[in-house]
N, CA, C and O atoms as a printed pandas DataFrame, in Angstrom:
     atom_number atom_name residue_name chain_id  residue_number  x_coord  y_coord  z_coord
0              1         N          MET        A               1  -61.100  -59.829   12.963
1              2        CA          MET        A               1  -61.431  -60.155   14.324
2              3         C          MET        A               1  -60.893  -61.533   14.685
3              4         O          MET        A               1  -60.398  -61.733   15.795
4              5         N          LEU        A               2  -60.983  -62.468   13.774
5              6        CA          LEU        A               2  -60.573  -63.828   14.070
6              7         C          LEU        A               2  -59.078  -63.920   14.319
7              8         O          LEU        A               2  -58.633  -64.739   15.122
8              9         N          TYR        A               3  -58.305  -63.095   13.644
9             10        CA          TYR        A               3  -56.864  -63.147   13.817
10            11         C          TYR        A               3  -56.397  -62.218   14.932
11            12         O          TYR        A               3  -55.342  -62.461   15.517
12            13         N          ALA        A               4  -57.138  -61.172   15.243
13            14        CA          ALA        A               4  -56.722  -60.232   16.265
14            15         C          ALA        A               4  -56.997  -60.749   17.666
15            16         O          ALA        A               4  -56.248  -60.444   18.594
16            17         N          LEU        A               5  -58.036  -61.509   17.831
17            18        CA          LEU        A               5  -58.412  -62.001   19.146
18            19         C          LEU        A               5  -58.716  -63.492   19.022
19            20         O          LEU        A               5  -59.667  -63.867   18.336
20            21         N          PRO        A               6  -57.921  -64.355   19.679
21            22        CA          PRO        A               6  -58.136  -65.808   19.508
22            23         C          PRO        A               6  -59.494  -66.252   20.050
23            24         O          PRO        A               6  -59.689  -66.361   21.261
24            25         N          ILE        A               7  -60.401  -66.498   19.159
25            26        CA          ILE        A               7  -61.754  -66.880   19.548
26            27         C          ILE        A               7  -61.820  -68.347   19.966
27            28         O          ILE        A               7  -62.561  -68.704   20.882
28            29         N          VAL        A               8  -61.057  -69.181   19.304
29            30        CA          VAL        A               8  -61.166  -70.616   19.541
30            31         C          VAL        A               8  -60.809  -70.967   20.980
31            32         O          VAL        A               8  -61.439  -71.842   21.574
32            33         N          PHE        A               9  -59.823  -70.307   21.540
33            34        CA          PHE        A               9  -59.377  -70.611   22.905
34            35         C          PHE        A               9  -59.947  -69.648   23.935
35            36         O          PHE        A               9  -59.496  -69.643   25.081
36            37         N          ASN        A              10  -60.905  -68.849   23.566
37            38        CA          ASN        A              10  -61.479  -67.880   24.469
38            39         C          ASN        A              10  -62.889  -68.314   24.858
39            40         O          ASN        A              10  -63.796  -68.270   24.027
40            41         N          PRO        A              11  -63.087  -68.734   26.113
41            42        CA          PRO        A              11  -64.414  -69.217   26.504
42            43         C          PRO        A              11  -65.469  -68.113   26.538
43            44         O          PRO        A              11  -66.662  -68.406   26.449
44            45         N          TYR        A              12  -65.058  -66.854   26.663
45            46        CA          TYR        A              12  -66.025  -65.760   26.699
46            47         C          TYR        A              12  -66.711  -65.557   25.351
47            48         O          TYR        A              12  -67.846  -65.083   25.296
48            49         N          LEU        A              13  -66.031  -65.910   24.272
49            50        CA          LEU        A              13  -66.567  -65.654   22.936
50            51         C          LEU        A              13  -67.131  -66.903   22.258
51            52         O          LEU        A              13  -67.463  -66.865   21.074
52            53         N          LEU        A              14  -67.239  -67.993   22.988
53            54        CA          LEU        A              14  -67.746  -69.224   22.394
54            55         C          LEU        A              14  -69.216  -69.098   21.983
55            56         O          LEU        A              14  -69.602  -69.566   20.912
56            57         N          ILE        A              15  -70.021  -68.479   22.813
57            58        CA          ILE        A              15  -71.460  -68.376   22.520
58            59         C          ILE        A              15  -71.724  -67.542   21.254
59            60         O          ILE        A              15  -72.436  -68.016   20.369
60            61         N          PRO        A              16  -71.180  -66.321   21.130
61            62        CA          PRO        A              16  -71.466  -65.588   19.885
62            63         C          PRO        A              16  -70.787  -66.201   18.669
63            64         O          PRO        A              16  -71.284  -66.064   17.551
64            65         N          PHE        A              17  -69.653  -66.879   18.870
65            66        CA          PHE        A              17  -68.962  -67.518   17.756
66            67         C          PHE        A              17  -69.810  -68.634   17.160
67            68         O          PHE        A              17  -69.793  -68.844   15.948
68            69         N          LEU        A              18  -70.545  -69.346   17.995
69            70        CA          LEU        A              18  -71.422  -70.417   17.514
70            71         C          LEU        A              18  -72.812  -69.910   17.121
71            72         O          LEU        A              18  -73.439  -70.448   16.209
72            73         N          LEU        A              19  -73.283  -68.885   17.806
73            74        CA          LEU        A              19  -74.643  -68.411   17.602
74            75         C          LEU        A              19  -74.804  -67.522   16.360
75            76         O          LEU        A              19  -75.838  -67.579   15.693
76            77         N          SER        A              20  -73.808  -66.715   16.049
77            78        CA          SER        A              20  -73.961  -65.772   14.935
78            79         C          SER        A              20  -74.112  -66.458   13.573
79            80         O          SER        A              20  -74.965  -66.021   12.800
80            81         N          PRO        A              21  -73.346  -67.502   13.220
81            82        CA          PRO        A              21  -73.612  -68.139   11.922
82            83         C          PRO        A              21  -74.988  -68.813   11.863
83            84         O          PRO        A              21  -75.633  -68.827   10.815
84            85         N          LEU        A              22  -75.429  -69.368   12.992
85            86        CA          LEU        A              22  -76.750  -69.996   13.017
86            87         C          LEU        A              22  -77.851  -68.964   12.787
87            88         O          LEU        A              22  -78.777  -69.199   12.012
88            89         N          LEU        A              23  -77.747  -67.822   13.462
89            90        CA          LEU        A              23  -78.750  -66.768   13.266
90            91         C          LEU        A              23  -78.698  -66.206   11.846
91            92         O          LEU        A              23  -79.738  -65.957   11.236
92            93         N          ASN        A              24  -77.491  -66.007   11.322
93            94        CA          ASN        A              24  -77.365  -65.507    9.952
94            95         C          ASN        A              24  -78.027  -66.455    8.957
95            96         O          ASN        A              24  -78.771  -66.016    8.079
96            97         N          ALA        A              25  -77.761  -67.736    9.089
97            98        CA          ALA        A              25  -78.334  -68.717    8.172
98            99         C          ALA        A              25  -79.854  -68.784    8.316
99           100         O          ALA        A              25  -80.569  -68.864    7.317
100          101         N          LEU        A              26  -80.343  -68.750    9.537
101          102        CA          LEU        A              26  -81.785  -68.822    9.774
102          103         C          LEU        A              26  -82.501  -67.601    9.204
103          104         O          LEU        A              26  -83.539  -67.735    8.556
104          105         N          ILE        A              27  -81.950  -66.415    9.443
105          106        CA          ILE        A              27  -82.585  -65.188    8.942
106          107         C          ILE        A              27  -82.523  -65.137    7.419
107          108         O          ILE        A              27  -83.515  -64.797    6.774
108          109         N          ALA        A              28  -81.373  -65.469    6.836
109          110        CA          ALA        A              28  -81.253  -65.455    5.376
110          111         C          ALA        A              28  -82.182  -66.491    4.748
111          112         O          ALA        A              28  -82.826  -66.205    3.738
112          113         N          TYR        A              29  -82.261  -67.679    5.325
113          114        CA          TYR        A              29  -83.154  -68.708    4.800
114          115         C          TYR        A              29  -84.606  -68.258    4.881
115          116         O          TYR        A              29  -85.379  -68.478    3.948
116          117         N          THR        A              30  -84.978  -67.633    5.980
117          118        CA          THR        A              30  -86.350  -67.149    6.140
118          119         C          THR        A              30  -86.670  -66.074    5.104
119          120         O          THR        A              30  -87.750  -66.079    4.512
120          121         N          CYS        A              31  -85.735  -65.155    4.886
121          122        CA          CYS        A              31  -85.957  -64.090    3.893
122          123         C          CYS        A              31  -86.080  -64.655    2.481
123          124         O          CYS        A              31  -86.894  -64.177    1.691
124          125         N          ILE        A              32  -85.287  -65.655    2.164
125          126        CA          ILE        A              32  -85.339  -66.242    0.827
126          127         C          ILE        A              32  -86.592  -67.091    0.643
127          128         O          ILE        A              32  -87.229  -67.039   -0.409
128          129         N          SER        A              33  -86.949  -67.877    1.666
129          130        CA          SER        A              33  -88.107  -68.768    1.524
130          131         C          SER        A              33  -89.437  -68.016    1.534
131          132         O          SER        A              33  -90.418  -68.501    0.971
132          133         N          THR        A              34  -89.488  -66.846    2.160
133          134        CA          THR        A              34  -90.729  -66.066    2.155
134          135         C          THR        A              34  -90.754  -65.049    1.023
135          136         O          THR        A              34  -91.647  -64.203    0.975
136          137         N          TRP        A              35  -89.812  -65.117    0.137
137          138        CA          TRP        A              35  -89.699  -64.272   -1.042
138          139         C          TRP        A              35  -89.504  -62.793   -0.705
139          140         O          TRP        A              35  -89.842  -61.929   -1.514
140          141         N          LEU        A              36  -88.967  -62.494    0.474
141          142        CA          LEU        A              36  -88.576  -61.112    0.763
142          143         C          LEU        A              36  -87.341  -60.743   -0.056
143          144         O          LEU        A              36  -87.145  -59.588   -0.435
144          145         N          ILE        A              37  -86.527  -61.744   -0.312
145          146        CA          ILE        A              37  -85.321  -61.591   -1.131
146          147         C          ILE        A              37  -85.458  -62.563   -2.294
147          148         O          ILE        A              37  -85.688  -63.753   -2.082
148          149         N          SER        A              38  -85.321  -62.074   -3.510
149          150        CA          SER        A              38  -85.342  -62.977   -4.658
150          151         C          SER        A              38  -83.932  -63.051   -5.237
151          152         O          SER        A              38  -83.316  -62.028   -5.539
152          153         N          LEU        A              39  -83.439  -64.262   -5.386
153          154        CA          LEU        A              39  -82.077  -64.481   -5.858
154          155         C          LEU        A              39  -82.043  -64.628   -7.370
155          156         O          LEU        A              39  -83.011  -65.064   -7.994
156          157         N          ASN        A              40  -80.923  -64.260   -7.935
157          158        CA          ASN        A              40  -80.679  -64.436   -9.363
158          159         C          ASN        A              40  -79.806  -65.683   -9.508
159          160         O          ASN        A              40  -78.588  -65.592   -9.352
160          161         N          PRO        A              41  -80.397  -66.851   -9.803
161          162        CA          PRO        A              41  -79.621  -68.097   -9.817
162          163         C          PRO        A              41  -78.597  -68.170  -10.944
163          164         O          PRO        A              41  -77.659  -68.964  -10.866
164          165         N          ALA        A              42  -78.752  -67.373  -11.972
165          166        CA          ALA        A              42  -77.809  -67.416  -13.086
166          167         C          ALA        A              42  -76.515  -66.685  -12.758
167          168         O          ALA        A              42  -75.526  -66.835  -13.476
168          169         N          MET        A              43  -76.501  -65.896  -11.685
169          170        CA          MET        A              43  -75.334  -65.097  -11.339
170          171         C          MET        A              43  -74.289  -65.986  -10.666
171          172         O          MET        A              43  -74.577  -66.692   -9.700
172          173         N          ASP        A              44  -73.078  -65.931  -11.196
173          174        CA          ASP        A              44  -71.970  -66.682  -10.628
174          175         C          ASP        A              44  -70.825  -65.715  -10.370
175          176         O          ASP        A              44  -70.308  -65.098  -11.301
176          177         N          PHE        A              45  -70.437  -65.586   -9.132
177          178        CA          PHE        A              45  -69.340  -64.692   -8.798
178          179         C          PHE        A              45  -68.482  -65.352   -7.717
179          180         O          PHE        A              45  -68.963  -66.237   -7.011
180          181         N          PRO        A              46  -67.223  -64.937   -7.576
181          182        CA          PRO        A              46  -66.328  -65.574   -6.601
182          183         C          PRO        A              46  -66.751  -65.302   -5.159
183          184         O          PRO        A              46  -67.443  -64.322   -4.881
184          185         N          TRP        A              47  -66.333  -66.165   -4.256
185          186        CA          TRP        A              47  -66.702  -66.047   -2.848
186          187         C          TRP        A              47  -66.061  -64.834   -2.190
187          188         O          TRP        A              47  -66.561  -64.364   -1.168
188          189         N          PHE        A              48  -64.981  -64.318   -2.738
189          190        CA          PHE        A              48  -64.279  -63.189   -2.115
190          191         C          PHE        A              48  -64.772  -61.830   -2.631
191          192         O          PHE        A              48  -64.100  -60.816   -2.446
192          193         N          THR        A              49  -65.917  -61.813   -3.263
193          194        CA          THR        A              49  -66.526  -60.558   -3.692
194          195         C          THR        A              49  -66.882  -59.741   -2.448
195          196         O          THR        A              49  -67.402  -60.304   -1.486
196          197         N          PRO        A              50  -66.619  -58.442   -2.439
197          198        CA          PRO        A              50  -66.929  -57.622   -1.258
198          199         C          PRO        A              50  -68.396  -57.720   -0.850
199          200         O          PRO        A              50  -69.270  -58.015   -1.665
200          201         N          VAL        A              51  -68.634  -57.471    0.410
201          202        CA          VAL        A              51  -69.925  -57.752    1.032
202          203         C          VAL        A              51  -71.098  -57.109    0.299
203          204         O          VAL        A              51  -71.984  -57.828   -0.164
204          205         N          PHE        A              52  -71.136  -55.822    0.179
205          206        CA          PHE        A              52  -72.318  -55.177   -0.391
206          207         C          PHE        A              52  -72.409  -55.369   -1.902
207          208         O          PHE        A              52  -73.501  -55.338   -2.470
208          209         N          VAL        A              53  -71.279  -55.563   -2.543
209          210        CA          VAL        A              53  -71.287  -55.838   -3.986
210          211         C          VAL        A              53  -71.919  -57.204   -4.240
211          212         O          VAL        A              53  -72.694  -57.360   -5.183
212          213         N          SER        A              54  -71.596  -58.186   -3.413
213          214        CA          SER        A              54  -72.181  -59.523   -3.594
214          215         C          SER        A              54  -73.684  -59.506   -3.353
215          216         O          SER        A              54  -74.429  -60.202   -4.044
216          217         N          GLY        A              55  -74.138  -58.719   -2.382
217          218        CA          GLY        A              55  -75.583  -58.600   -2.154
218          219         C          GLY        A              55  -76.301  -58.009   -3.342
219          220         O          GLY        A              55  -77.398  -58.443   -3.693
220          221         N          TRP        A              56  -75.684  -57.017   -3.964
221          222        CA          TRP        A              56  -76.288  -56.407   -5.152
222          223         C          TRP        A              56  -76.272  -57.373   -6.336
223          224         O          TRP        A              56  -77.274  -57.511   -7.039
224          225         N          LEU        A              57  -75.134  -58.045   -6.560
225          226        CA          LEU        A              57  -75.027  -58.950   -7.704
226          227         C          LEU        A              57  -75.975  -60.136   -7.591
227          228         O          LEU        A              57  -76.519  -60.598   -8.594
228          229         N          LEU        A              58  -76.173  -60.624   -6.380
229          230        CA          LEU        A              58  -77.004  -61.813   -6.206
230          231         C          LEU        A              58  -78.492  -61.515   -6.294
231          232         O          LEU        A              58  -79.269  -62.369   -6.720
232          233         N          THR        A              59  -78.900  -60.308   -5.893
233          234        CA          THR        A              59  -80.336  -60.004   -5.894
234          235         C          THR        A              59  -80.736  -58.966   -6.923
235          236         O          THR        A              59  -81.917  -58.856   -7.252
236          237         N          GLN        A              60  -79.792  -58.206   -7.438
237          238        CA          GLN        A              60  -80.059  -57.113   -8.371
238          239         C          GLN        A              60  -81.041  -56.095   -7.781
239          240         O          GLN        A              60  -81.811  -55.470   -8.510
240          241         N          SER        A              61  -81.006  -55.935   -6.449
241          242        CA          SER        A              61  -81.857  -54.950   -5.791
242          243         C          SER        A              61  -81.204  -54.530   -4.474
243          244         O          SER        A              61  -80.219  -55.119   -4.029
244          245         N          LEU        A              62  -81.772  -53.516   -3.880
245          246        CA          LEU        A              62  -81.252  -53.043   -2.604
246          247         C          LEU        A              62  -81.619  -53.956   -1.438
247          248         O          LEU        A              62  -81.069  -53.814   -0.346
248          249         N          SER        A              63  -82.531  -54.881   -1.655
249          250        CA          SER        A              63  -82.937  -55.776   -0.571
250          251         C          SER        A              63  -81.800  -56.700   -0.143
251          252         O          SER        A              63  -81.693  -57.041    1.035
252          253         N          GLY        A              64  -80.958  -57.104   -1.076
253          254        CA          GLY        A              64  -79.807  -57.935   -0.726
254          255         C          GLY        A              64  -78.797  -57.172    0.105
255          256         O          GLY        A              64  -78.212  -57.713    1.043
256          257         N          ILE        A              65  -78.597  -55.910   -0.243
257          258        CA          ILE        A              65  -77.689  -55.074    0.536
258          259         C          ILE        A              65  -78.272  -54.799    1.919
259          260         O          ILE        A              65  -77.545  -54.801    2.913
260          261         N          ALA        A              66  -79.581  -54.562    1.985
261          262        CA          ALA        A              66  -80.236  -54.315    3.271
262          263         C          ALA        A              66  -80.140  -55.531    4.178
263          264         O          ALA        A              66  -79.938  -55.389    5.384
264          265         N          LEU        A              67  -80.282  -56.723    3.615
265          266        CA          LEU        A              67  -80.144  -57.935    4.408
266          267         C          LEU        A              67  -78.725  -58.055    4.960
267          268         O          LEU        A              67  -78.544  -58.409    6.125
268          269         N          GLN        A              68  -77.727  -57.766    4.145
269          270        CA          GLN        A              68  -76.351  -57.842    4.611
270          271         C          GLN        A              68  -76.071  -56.811    5.703
271          272         O          GLN        A              68  -75.385  -57.116    6.678
272          273         N          VAL        A              69  -76.591  -55.606    5.551
273          274        CA          VAL        A              69  -76.418  -54.586    6.587
274          275         C          VAL        A              69  -77.074  -55.030    7.884
275          276         O          VAL        A              69  -76.500  -54.868    8.961
276          277         N          ALA        A              70  -78.278  -55.592    7.783
277          278        CA          ALA        A              70  -78.990  -56.054    8.979
278          279         C          ALA        A              70  -78.240  -57.190    9.662
279          280         O          ALA        A              70  -78.165  -57.220   10.891
280          281         N          LEU        A              71  -77.685  -58.118    8.901
281          282        CA          LEU        A              71  -76.954  -59.232    9.500
282          283         C          LEU        A              71  -75.650  -58.770   10.151
283          284         O          LEU        A              71  -75.271  -59.270   11.209
284          285         N          ILE        A              72  -74.973  -57.825    9.523
285          286        CA          ILE        A              72  -73.742  -57.297   10.116
286          287         C          ILE        A              72  -74.060  -56.552   11.410
287          288         O          ILE        A              72  -73.340  -56.697   12.398
288          289         N          ALA        A              73  -75.123  -55.761   11.415
289          290        CA          ALA        A              73  -75.525  -55.046   12.627
290          291         C          ALA        A              73  -75.934  -56.026   13.730
291          292         O          ALA        A              73  -75.592  -55.825   14.895
292          293         N          LEU        A              74  -76.658  -57.075   13.369
293          294        CA          LEU        A              74  -77.047  -58.091   14.345
294          295         C          LEU        A              74  -75.818  -58.765   14.954
295          296         O          LEU        A              74  -75.760  -58.972   16.166
296          297         N          ASN        A              75  -74.837  -59.106   14.117
297          298        CA          ASN        A              75  -73.623  -59.736   14.627
298          299         C          ASN        A              75  -72.839  -58.795   15.533
299          300         O          ASN        A              75  -72.291  -59.227   16.547
300          301         N          ALA        A              76  -72.780  -57.526   15.179
301          302        CA          ALA        A              76  -72.079  -56.560   16.029
302          303         C          ALA        A              76  -72.774  -56.434   17.380
303          304         O          ALA        A              76  -72.114  -56.381   18.417
304          305         N          CYS        A              77  -74.104  -56.386   17.369
305          306        CA          CYS        A              77  -74.852  -56.315   18.633
306          307         C          CYS        A              77  -74.706  -57.598   19.445
307          308         O          CYS        A              77  -74.708  -57.559   20.676
308          309         N          LEU        A              78  -74.580  -58.717   18.771
309          310        CA          LEU        A              78  -74.422  -59.994   19.462
310          311         C          LEU        A              78  -73.040  -60.115   20.100
311          312         O          LEU        A              78  -72.921  -60.598   21.225
312          313         N          TYR        A              79  -72.010  -59.686   19.403
313          314        CA          TYR        A              79  -70.646  -59.797   19.919
314          315         C          TYR        A              79  -70.324  -58.747   20.986
315          316         O          TYR        A              79  -69.508  -59.011   21.870
316          317         N          PHE        A              80  -70.938  -57.572   20.927
317          318        CA          PHE        A              80  -70.540  -56.462   21.782
318          319         C          PHE        A              80  -70.533  -56.795   23.277
319          320         O          PHE        A              80  -69.516  -56.552   23.926
320          321         N          PRO        A              81  -71.609  -57.339   23.861
321          322        CA          PRO        A              81  -71.556  -57.596   25.307
322          323         C          PRO        A              81  -70.510  -58.642   25.683
323          324         O          PRO        A              81  -69.918  -58.566   26.760
324          325         N          PHE        A              82  -70.279  -59.613   24.810
325          326        CA          PHE        A              82  -69.280  -60.635   25.105
326          327         C          PHE        A              82  -67.866  -60.067   25.013
327          328         O          PHE        A              82  -67.003  -60.429   25.812
328          329         N          LEU        A              83  -67.620  -59.188   24.051
329          330        CA          LEU        A              83  -66.316  -58.537   23.949
330          331         C          LEU        A              83  -66.069  -57.612   25.137
331          332         O          LEU        A              83  -64.949  -57.533   25.641
332          333         N          LYS        A              84  -67.094  -56.924   25.579
333          334        CA          LYS        A              84  -66.970  -56.055   26.746
334          335         C          LYS        A              84  -66.684  -56.886   27.998
335          336         O          LYS        A              84  -65.824  -56.524   28.801
336          337         N          PHE        A              85  -67.397  -57.988   28.162
337          338        CA          PHE        A              85  -67.165  -58.879   29.302
338          339         C          PHE        A              85  -65.754  -59.456   29.245
339          340         O          PHE        A              85  -65.091  -59.572   30.276
340          341         N          ASN        A              86  -65.293  -59.816   28.057
341          342        CA          ASN        A              86  -63.941  -60.340   27.884
342          343         C          ASN        A              86  -62.902  -59.291   28.252
343          344         O          ASN        A              86  -61.913  -59.598   28.918
344          345         N          ARG        A              87  -63.123  -58.055   27.820
345          346        CA          ARG        A              87  -62.189  -56.977   28.139
346          347         C          ARG        A              87  -62.116  -56.727   29.639
347          348         O          ARG        A              87  -61.036  -56.495   30.182
348          349         N          ASP        A              88  -63.272  -56.775   30.311
349          350        CA          ASP        A              88  -63.300  -56.503   31.744
350          351         C          ASP        A              88  -62.691  -57.631   32.573
351          352         O          ASP        A              88  -62.184  -57.384   33.668
352          353         N          HIS        A              89  -62.733  -58.856   32.072
353          354        CA          HIS        A              89  -62.254  -59.999   32.849
354          355         C          HIS        A              89  -60.979  -60.623   32.300
355          356         O          HIS        A              89  -60.570  -61.695   32.747
356          357         N          ASN        A              90  -60.364  -59.975   31.356
357          358        CA          ASN        A              90  -59.145  -60.513   30.765
358          359         C          ASN        A              90  -57.944  -60.039   31.568
359          360         O          ASN        A              90  -57.702  -58.838   31.682
360          361         N          LEU        A              91  -57.192  -60.981   32.123
361          362        CA          LEU        A              91  -56.045  -60.627   32.961
362          363         C          LEU        A              91  -54.907  -60.028   32.158
363          364         O          LEU        A              91  -54.188  -59.166   32.663
364          365         N          SER        A              92  -54.725  -60.466   30.916
365          366        CA          SER        A              92  -53.615  -59.948   30.126
366          367         C          SER        A              92  -53.811  -58.471   29.817
367          368         O          SER        A              92  -52.832  -57.728   29.746
368          369         N          GLY        A              93  -55.038  -58.031   29.632
369          370        CA          GLY        A              93  -55.298  -56.618   29.401
370          371         C          GLY        A              93  -54.987  -55.779   30.623
371          372         O          GLY        A              93  -54.424  -54.691   30.507
372          373         N          LYS        A              94  -55.355  -56.284   31.811
373          374        CA          LYS        A              94  -55.053  -55.571   33.047
374          375         C          LYS        A              94  -53.552  -55.545   33.298
375          376         O          LYS        A              94  -53.007  -54.531   33.732
376          377         N          ALA        A              95  -52.889  -56.656   33.025
377          378        CA          ALA        A              95  -51.443  -56.708   33.213
378          379         C          ALA        A              95  -50.737  -55.754   32.259
379          380         O          ALA        A              95  -49.735  -55.138   32.623
380          381         N          LEU        A              96  -51.251  -55.632   31.051
381          382        CA          LEU        A              96  -50.676  -54.705   30.086
382          383         C          LEU        A              96  -50.853  -53.257   30.546
383          384         O          LEU        A              96  -49.949  -52.438   30.380
384          385         N          ASP        A              97  -52.012  -52.940   31.123
385          386        CA          ASP        A              97  -52.233  -51.589   31.646
386          387         C          ASP        A              97  -51.273  -51.274   32.789
387          388         O          ASP        A              97  -50.715  -50.178   32.848
388          389         N          VAL        A              98  -51.080  -52.227   33.690
389          390        CA          VAL        A              98  -50.145  -52.025   34.805
390          391         C          VAL        A              98  -48.733  -51.854   34.284
391          392         O          VAL        A              98  -48.000  -50.985   34.757
392          393         N          LEU        A              99  -48.340  -52.669   33.316
393          394        CA          LEU        A              99  -47.004  -52.560   32.736
394          395         C          LEU        A              99  -46.805  -51.209   32.066
395          396         O          LEU        A              99  -45.738  -50.608   32.189
396          397         N          LEU        A             100  -47.818  -50.727   31.359
397          398        CA          LEU        A             100  -47.724  -49.431   30.700
398          399         C          LEU        A             100  -47.601  -48.299   31.720
399          400         O          LEU        A             100  -46.823  -47.367   31.514
400          401         N          LYS        A             101  -48.356  -48.369   32.816
401          402        CA          LYS        A             101  -48.257  -47.345   33.860
402          403         C          LYS        A             101  -46.876  -47.347   34.497
403          404         O          LYS        A             101  -46.311  -46.285   34.757
404          405         N          ARG        A             102  -46.328  -48.535   34.752
405          406        CA          ARG        A             102  -44.980  -48.615   35.340
406          407         C          ARG        A             102  -43.931  -48.075   34.381
407          408         O          ARG        A             102  -42.985  -47.408   34.800
408          409         N          PHE        A             103  -44.096  -48.360   33.110
409          410        CA          PHE        A             103  -43.138  -47.891   32.113
410          411         C          PHE        A             103  -43.156  -46.367   32.020
411          412         O          PHE        A             103  -42.104  -45.728   32.010
412          413         N          THR        A             104  -44.369  -45.782   31.953
413          414        CA          THR        A             104  -44.452  -44.325   31.862
414          415         C          THR        A             104  -43.973  -43.663   33.152
415          416         O          THR        A             104  -43.363  -42.596   33.103
416          417         N          THR        A             105  -44.239  -44.278   34.303
417          418        CA          THR        A             105  -43.743  -43.733   35.579
418          419         C          THR        A             105  -42.219  -43.794   35.588
419          420         O          THR        A             105  -41.564  -42.846   36.019
420          421         N          GLY        A             106  -41.660  -44.885   35.121
421          422        CA          GLY        A             106  -40.203  -45.003   35.061
422          423         C          GLY        A             106  -39.602  -43.957   34.128
423          424         O          GLY        A             106  -38.551  -43.393   34.435
424          425         N          ARG        A             107  -40.239  -43.694   33.013
425          426        CA          ARG        A             107  -39.769  -42.659   32.094
426          427         C          ARG        A             107  -39.819  -41.269   32.724
427          428         O          ARG        A             107  -38.906  -40.462   32.553
428          429         N          LEU        A             108  -40.919  -41.003   33.465
429          430        CA          LEU        A             108  -41.040  -39.698   34.119
430          431         C          LEU        A             108  -39.958  -39.515   35.191
431          432         O          LEU        A             108  -39.371  -38.439   35.300
432          433         N          ILE        A             109  -39.699  -40.541   35.966
433          434        CA          ILE        A             109  -38.654  -40.472   36.989
434          435         C          ILE        A             109  -37.295  -40.290   36.331
435          436         O          ILE        A             109  -36.473  -39.502   36.798
436          437         N          GLU        A             110  -37.064  -41.014   35.256
437          438        CA          GLU        A             110  -35.798  -40.908   34.519
438          439         C          GLU        A             110  -35.617  -39.506   33.960
439          440         O          GLU        A             110  -34.521  -38.948   34.011
440          441         N          ALA        A             111  -36.695  -38.935   33.425
441          442        CA          ALA        A             111  -36.612  -37.598   32.842
442          443         C          ALA        A             111  -36.381  -36.535   33.923
443          444         O          ALA        A             111  -35.704  -35.536   33.682
444          445         N          GLY        A             112  -36.941  -36.754   35.101
445          446        CA          GLY        A             112  -36.768  -35.802   36.199
446          447         C          GLY        A             112  -35.386  -35.870   36.831
447          448         O          GLY        A             112  -34.931  -34.889   37.418
448          449         N          ALA        A             113  -34.720  -36.993   36.723
449          450        CA          ALA        A             113  -33.384  -37.143   37.305
450          451         C          ALA        A             113  -32.395  -36.529   36.395
451          452         O          ALA        A             113  -31.199  -36.539   36.686
């Protein structure tokens, strides 16, 4: 997502870009501090371990995987309205649609001639 759509220069996505890591950290901290999730401190694995595998390795239970699923779903729900608003108000997307319609119309006219 970060490479497909420039978030840094997009004012529509500034709020979820800043809000989602804060919510993730707050929810994860709350789950760990209230002992809903118990961590295995002896476990050491690289940062590029796949998402659900890292949840399992760090907690040795399904609760770590459930937390990761919940955080991913929360982030998707948080980004969705902003991405929809960006799509509806993005001029480059509308210009691309107009260009595509003109191109296909030109092809149809060319084929008919």
